[in-house]
CSV table of C-alpha atoms in Angstrom, one decimal:
chain,number,residue,atom,x,y,z
H,26,MET,CA,19.7,22.8,12.0
H,27,ALA,CA,23.3,23.2,10.9
H,28,SER,CA,24.0,22.4,7.3
H,29,VAL,CA,25.7,19.0,6.6
H,30,THR,CA,29.4,19.3,5.9
H,31,GLN,CA,31.5,17.6,3.3
H,32,HIS,CA,33.4,15.9,6.1
H,33,GLN,CA,30.1,14.4,7.3
H,34,ILE,CA,29.2,13.2,3.8
H,35,GLN,CA,32.6,11.5,3.5
H,36,LYS,CA,32.0,9.8,6.9
H,37,PHE,CA,28.6,8.6,5.6
H,38,HIS,CA,30.3,7.0,2.5
H,39,LYS,CA,33.0,5.4,4.7
H,40,ASP,CA,30.7,4.0,7.5
H,41,GLY,CA,27.4,3.5,5.6
H,42,PHE,CA,25.4,5.6,8.1
H,43,LEU,CA,25.5,9.1,9.6
H,44,ALA,CA,23.8,10.6,12.6
H,45,LEU,CA,22.7,14.2,12.3
H,46,GLU,CA,21.6,15.5,15.8
H,47,GLN,CA,18.7,18.0,16.0
H,48,PHE,CA,17.9,17.8,12.3
H,49,PHE,CA,14.2,18.3,13.1
H,50,SER,CA,12.8,20.5,15.8
H,51,ALA,CA,11.0,19.3,18.9
H,52,GLU,CA,7.8,20.9,17.4
H,53,GLU,CA,8.2,18.9,14.2
H,54,CYS,CA,8.6,15.7,16.2
H,55,ASP,CA,5.6,16.5,18.4
H,56,SER,CA,3.4,17.3,15.4
H,57,MET,CA,4.2,13.8,14.0
H,58,ARG,CA,3.4,12.2,17.3
H,59,ARG,CA,0.1,14.0,17.6
H,60,GLN,CA,-0.8,13.1,14.0
H,61,ILE,CA,-0.2,9.4,14.7
H,62,GLU,CA,-2.3,9.6,17.9
H,63,SER,CA,-5.3,10.9,15.8
H,64,ILE,CA,-4.7,8.2,13.1
H,65,VAL,CA,-4.6,5.5,15.8
H,66,ALA,CA,-7.7,6.9,17.5
H,67,GLY,CA,-9.6,6.3,14.2
H,68,MET,CA,-8.1,2.9,13.5
H,69,GLU,CA,-10.3,-0.1,12.8
H,70,VAL,CA,-8.7,-3.5,13.5
H,71,PRO,CA,-8.0,-5.2,10.1
H,72,PRO,CA,-10.5,-8.0,9.3
H,73,HIS,CA,-7.8,-10.7,9.1
H,74,CYS,CA,-7.0,-10.0,12.8
H,75,ARG,CA,-10.6,-10.7,13.7
H,76,THR,CA,-11.1,-14.2,12.6
H,77,ALA,CA,-11.0,-16.7,15.5
H,78,PHE,CA,-9.2,-19.7,14.1
H,79,SER,CA,-10.5,-23.2,14.4
H,80,THR,CA,-9.8,-25.2,11.3
H,81,ARG,CA,-6.5,-25.3,9.4
H,82,GLU,CA,-8.3,-23.9,6.4
H,83,GLU,CA,-9.4,-20.8,8.3
H,84,GLU,CA,-5.9,-20.4,9.6
H,85,GLN,CA,-4.6,-20.4,6.1
H,86,LEU,CA,-7.2,-17.9,5.1
H,87,GLN,CA,-6.1,-15.7,7.9
H,88,ALA,CA,-2.5,-16.0,7.0
H,89,GLN,CA,-3.5,-15.2,3.4
H,90,GLY,CA,-5.5,-12.2,4.6
H,91,SER,CA,-2.5,-10.9,6.6
H,92,SER,CA,-0.1,-11.4,3.7
H,93,ASP,CA,-2.5,-9.7,1.2
H,94,TYR,CA,-2.8,-6.9,3.8
H,95,PHE,CA,0.9,-6.5,3.9
H,96,LEU,CA,1.6,-6.9,0.1
H,97,THR,CA,-1.0,-4.3,-0.8
H,98,SER,CA,0.1,-1.8,1.9
H,99,GLY,CA,2.6,0.1,-0.3
H,100,ASP,CA,0.1,2.7,-1.4
H,101,LYS,CA,-2.0,2.8,1.8
H,102,ILE,CA,-1.8,3.6,5.5
H,103,ARG,CA,-2.0,0.3,7.3
H,104,PHE,CA,-1.6,-1.1,10.8
H,105,PHE,CA,0.8,-3.8,12.0
H,106,PHE,CA,0.7,-5.1,15.6
H,107,GLU,CA,3.1,-6.6,18.1
H,108,LYS,CA,2.7,-10.3,18.8
H,109,GLY,CA,0.2,-11.3,21.5
H,110,VAL,CA,-1.7,-8.0,21.8
H,111,LEU,CA,-5.0,-9.2,20.3
H,112,ASP,CA,-7.1,-12.1,21.6
H,113,GLU,CA,-8.4,-14.8,19.2
H,114,LYS,CA,-11.4,-12.7,18.4
H,115,GLY,CA,-9.3,-9.7,17.5
H,116,ASN,CA,-10.0,-7.6,20.6
H,117,PHE,CA,-7.2,-5.7,22.3
H,118,LEU,CA,-5.6,-7.2,25.4
H,119,ILE,CA,-3.8,-3.9,26.1
H,120,PRO,CA,-4.6,-0.2,25.1
H,121,LYS,CA,-4.7,-0.1,21.3
H,122,GLU,CA,-2.1,2.7,21.1
H,123,LYS,CA,0.3,0.4,23.0
H,124,SER,CA,-0.4,-2.5,20.7
H,125,LEU,CA,1.1,-1.3,17.4
H,126,SER,CA,4.4,-2.3,16.0
H,127,LYS,CA,4.3,0.0,13.0
H,128,ILE,CA,2.1,1.9,10.6
H,129,GLY,CA,3.0,1.8,6.9
H,130,HIS,CA,3.8,2.2,4.1
H,131,ALA,CA,2.5,5.4,2.4
H,132,LEU,CA,2.2,8.0,5.2
H,133,HIS,CA,4.5,10.2,3.1
H,134,ALA,CA,2.0,10.3,0.3
H,135,TYR,CA,-1.4,10.4,2.1
H,136,ASP,CA,-0.9,12.2,5.4
H,137,PRO,CA,-0.3,15.9,5.2
H,138,VAL,CA,2.0,16.1,8.3
H,139,PHE,CA,4.3,13.2,7.2
H,140,LYS,CA,4.3,14.4,3.6
H,141,GLN,CA,5.5,17.8,4.7
H,142,ILE,CA,8.3,16.3,6.8
H,143,THR,CA,9.4,13.9,4.0
H,144,HIS,CA,9.6,16.7,1.5
H,145,SER,CA,10.8,19.4,3.9
H,146,PRO,CA,13.3,21.8,2.4
H,147,LYS,CA,16.1,20.6,4.7
H,148,VAL,CA,15.5,17.0,3.5
H,149,GLN,CA,15.6,18.1,-0.1
H,150,GLU,CA,18.8,20.1,0.5
H,151,LEU,CA,20.4,17.1,2.2
H,152,GLY,CA,19.5,15.0,-0.9
H,153,ARG,CA,21.2,17.5,-3.1
H,154,LYS,CA,24.3,17.6,-0.9
H,155,LEU,CA,24.4,13.8,-1.2
H,156,GLY,CA,24.4,14.2,-5.0
H,157,LEU,CA,21.0,12.6,-5.5
H,158,GLU,CA,19.7,13.6,-9.0
H,159,ARG,CA,16.3,12.0,-9.3
H,160,PRO,CA,15.4,10.7,-5.8
H,161,VAL,CA,11.9,9.2,-5.4
H,162,VAL,CA,10.2,8.1,-2.2
H,163,VAL,CA,9.4,4.4,-2.1
H,164,GLN,CA,8.0,3.8,1.3
H,165,SER,CA,7.6,5.2,4.8
H,166,MET,CA,6.8,3.8,8.3
H,167,TYR,CA,6.0,5.0,11.7
H,168,ILE,CA,7.7,2.7,14.2
H,169,PHE,CA,6.6,2.5,17.8
H,170,LYS,CA,9.1,0.2,19.6
H,171,GLN,CA,6.6,-0.1,22.5
H,172,PRO,CA,7.9,-0.2,26.1
H,173,GLY,CA,8.5,-3.8,27.3
H,174,ILE,CA,7.3,-5.4,24.1
H,175,GLY,CA,8.9,-3.6,21.2
H,176,GLY,CA,10.5,-6.6,19.5
H,177,GLU,CA,14.1,-6.8,18.3
H,178,VAL,CA,14.9,-6.2,14.7
H,179,THR,CA,17.5,-8.8,13.7
H,180,PRO,CA,20.5,-7.8,11.7
H,181,HIS,CA,19.6,-6.9,8.1
H,182,GLN,CA,20.3,-4.8,5.1
H,183,ASP,CA,17.4,-2.6,3.7
H,184,ALA,CA,18.4,-3.7,0.1
H,185,THR,CA,17.3,-7.2,1.0
H,186,PHE,CA,13.7,-5.9,0.9
H,187,LEU,CA,14.2,-3.0,-1.5
H,188,HIS,CA,16.3,-4.4,-4.3
H,189,THR,CA,17.6,-2.3,-7.2
H,190,GLU,CA,19.9,-2.8,-10.2
H,191,PRO,CA,22.6,-1.6,-9.6
H,192,LEU,CA,22.8,-1.8,-5.9
H,193,GLY,CA,23.7,1.3,-3.9
H,194,ARG,CA,20.6,3.3,-4.9
H,195,ILE,CA,18.6,3.0,-1.7
H,196,LEU,CA,18.9,5.4,1.2
H,197,GLY,CA,17.0,5.4,4.5
H,198,PHE,CA,16.1,8.5,6.5
H,199,TRP,CA,15.4,7.5,10.1
H,200,ILE,CA,14.0,10.2,12.4
H,201,ALA,CA,14.0,9.9,16.2
H,202,LEU,CA,10.7,11.3,17.6
H,203,GLU,CA,11.9,10.5,21.1
H,204,ASP,CA,15.4,9.9,22.5
H,205,ALA,CA,16.7,6.6,21.2
H,206,THR,CA,19.0,5.0,23.8
H,207,GLN,CA,20.6,1.6,24.3
H,208,GLU,CA,17.9,0.9,26.9
H,209,ASN,CA,14.9,1.5,24.7
H,210,GLY,CA,16.2,-0.1,21.5
H,211,CYS,CA,18.4,2.4,19.5
H,212,LEU,CA,19.9,1.3,16.2
H,213,TRP,CA,23.2,-0.6,16.0
H,214,PHE,CA,25.4,-0.7,12.9
H,215,ILE,CA,28.5,-2.6,11.5
H,216,PRO,CA,30.6,0.4,10.2
H,217,GLY,CA,31.7,-0.2,6.6
H,218,SER,CA,29.5,-3.2,6.0
H,219,HIS,CA,27.8,-1.5,3.1
H,220,THR,CA,30.6,-2.3,0.7
H,221,ASN,CA,30.1,-6.1,0.4
H,222,GLY,CA,26.8,-6.4,-1.5
H,223,ILE,CA,23.9,-8.4,-0.2
H,224,THR,CA,23.5,-12.1,0.6
H,225,ARG,CA,19.8,-12.4,0.9
H,226,ARG,CA,16.7,-11.1,-1.0
H,227,MET,CA,13.0,-11.1,0.0
H,228,VAL,CA,11.0,-11.7,-3.2
H,229,ARG,CA,7.3,-12.1,-4.0
H,230,ALA,CA,6.5,-15.8,-4.0
H,231,ALA,CA,5.1,-17.5,-7.1
H,232,SER,CA,1.3,-17.2,-7.2
H,233,GLY,CA,-0.3,-20.2,-5.4
H,234,ALA,CA,2.6,-20.5,-3.0
H,235,SER,CA,1.6,-20.8,0.7
H,236,THR,CA,3.4,-17.6,1.6
H,237,CYS,CA,3.3,-14.2,-0.1
H,238,VAL,CA,7.1,-13.6,0.0
H,239,GLU,CA,10.1,-15.8,0.3
H,240,PHE,CA,13.8,-15.3,1.0
H,241,VAL,CA,16.5,-16.2,-1.5
H,242,GLY,CA,20.0,-16.7,-0.2
H,243,SER,CA,20.9,-16.6,3.5
H,244,GLU,CA,21.8,-14.1,6.1
H,245,PRO,CA,25.4,-14.7,7.3
H,246,ALA,CA,26.1,-15.1,11.0
H,247,TYR,CA,27.3,-11.6,12.1
H,248,ASP,CA,29.8,-11.2,14.9
H,249,GLU,CA,27.9,-9.3,17.7
H,250,LYS,CA,31.2,-7.5,18.6
H,251,GLN,CA,31.2,-5.8,15.2
H,252,PHE,CA,28.1,-3.8,16.0
H,253,THR,CA,28.3,-0.2,17.3
H,254,PRO,CA,25.3,1.4,19.0
H,255,LEU,CA,24.0,4.7,17.7
H,256,PRO,CA,21.9,6.4,20.4
H,257,ILE,CA,20.4,9.7,19.1
H,258,SER,CA,18.3,12.4,20.7
H,259,LYS,CA,14.8,13.4,19.8
H,260,GLY,CA,14.8,15.2,16.4
H,261,GLY,CA,18.0,13.5,15.3
H,262,LEU,CA,18.2,12.0,11.8
H,263,ILE,CA,20.1,8.9,10.9
H,264,LEU,CA,21.0,8.3,7.2
H,265,ILE,CA,21.2,4.6,6.4
H,266,HIS,CA,22.9,3.2,3.3
H,267,GLY,CA,20.7,0.5,1.7
H,268,GLU,CA,23.4,-2.1,2.2
H,269,VAL,CA,24.7,-1.3,5.7
H,270,VAL,CA,24.1,-4.0,8.2
H,271,HIS,CA,22.0,-2.8,11.2
H,272,LYS,CA,19.7,-4.0,13.9
H,273,SER,CA,17.9,-3.0,17.1
H,274,GLU,CA,17.4,-4.9,20.3
H,275,LEU,CA,14.2,-5.6,22.2
H,276,ASN,CA,12.9,-2.6,24.1
H,277,SER,CA,12.9,-3.8,27.7
H,278,SER,CA,12.6,-0.2,29.1
H,279,GLU,CA,9.6,1.7,30.4
H,280,SER,CA,9.7,4.2,27.6
H,281,SER,CA,8.8,3.9,23.9
H,282,ARG,CA,11.1,4.7,21.0
H,283,HIS,CA,8.9,6.3,18.3
H,284,ALA,CA,10.5,6.9,14.9
H,285,PHE,CA,9.4,7.9,11.5
H,286,THR,CA,11.4,6.5,8.6
H,287,PHE,CA,11.3,6.7,4.9
H,288,HIS,CA,13.3,5.3,2.0
H,289,VAL,CA,14.5,7.1,-1.1
H,290,MET,CA,15.8,5.6,-4.4
H,291,GLU,CA,18.0,7.4,-6.8
H,292,ALA,CA,15.9,6.7,-9.9
H,293,LYS,CA,18.4,7.9,-12.4
H,294,GLY,CA,19.8,4.9,-14.3
H,295,THR,CA,18.2,2.5,-11.8
H,296,THR,CA,15.8,-0.4,-12.2
H,297,TRP,CA,13.5,-1.3,-9.3
H,298,SER,CA,13.1,-5.0,-9.0
H,299,LYS,CA,9.8,-6.5,-10.2
H,300,GLU,CA,10.3,-9.1,-7.5
H,301,ASN,CA,10.2,-6.7,-4.6
H,302,TRP,CA,7.2,-7.0,-2.3
H,303,LEU,CA,6.7,-3.3,-2.7
H,304,GLN,CA,5.6,-2.1,-6.2
H,305,PRO,CA,4.6,1.4,-7.4
H,306,THR,CA,0.9,1.4,-8.4
H,307,PRO,CA,-1.1,3.5,-10.8
H,308,GLU,CA,-2.6,5.2,-7.8
H,309,LEU,CA,0.8,5.9,-6.3
H,310,PRO,CA,3.8,6.0,-8.6
H,311,PHE,CA,6.9,6.7,-6.5
H,312,PRO,CA,6.8,10.5,-5.9
H,313,SER,CA,9.8,12.7,-6.5
H,314,LEU,CA,11.6,13.8,-3.3
H,315,TYR,CA,12.2,17.2,-4.9
H,316,THR,CA,9.1,19.4,-5.2
C-alpha cells in the first residue's frame, strides 16, 4: 500500500470522501470473509424474528424486541436480515448466509480478525496523517449487499445517526471486500456536500414511545444528477466524512458486494450526543484507534 499523500488529504477535505485503491491486501479481505462465514455458521436466529404474529399486541412485542435488539447492539455482534428472507415462524426461506443484510456493531471490539484490521498500523498511520489526535472507534458493521436483494441505501449523512458537538468529528472507513461496481451497488457521493451541516437527526425516542428511535428534521430532496458513483476494487478503502451525502443503489446483479466499515470519532474537544441510538457502555467504552 502506498502512503497517502498531502494532495489526497486535500482532496478529501474538498470532496468529503477519498478512495484509496488496494489499501488492504487480497489476503486481508479473504481473512475477513472467512471469519464472517464462521460467525454466520454459528448464528442463531434472534428470538424476535421467531414469533409468529397473530394479535396486534404480539406484533408490538415483536417490534419492541427488534428495536431493543438494535438499540443494545452497540457493544455486541448481532445479525440484521434483508426483508422477506424469514417465514412467519422465523425459518429461512433462502440459505442463511444469503439472508443477512449486515452484522454489527462491535466486530472491531470482540472479533480478533476485525479488531486487527480496525487497528492495523496502516489505519493508525492514516489517522495520524489526517491529523486525528484522540480517535476512538464508535461502531463497525459487516455489510453483505446480497445479490438480487441487497437493498438500496437512500441518501444520508452518517452524522444524522452519529451526532457530535461540534460536527465534523466523525469519519467512516469503508473497506471493499469484493469489487464494488455500479452493477452491484457501489457507493455514490455528492462531492463537497459535507460543508452544509446536517438537516436531520435520528434520536432515541422518549421511553414509552411506540418506536425506539425517531427522526428530527427532514432529509432534503437531493438532485440525482449531483451524485457521482465511486466504484472501487477489492481491498480499496473509502474515507467518508461524517456529513458528506452518500447512497447506494439496490444490488440487482448476480454478485454480492461485501464490505467492512467502521466509524471513528475525534474525541479531543468533542461531545458525543446522549440522544444517539449508539452509546458507549461500561462493558465497551469507545476504544482508542491508536494502540
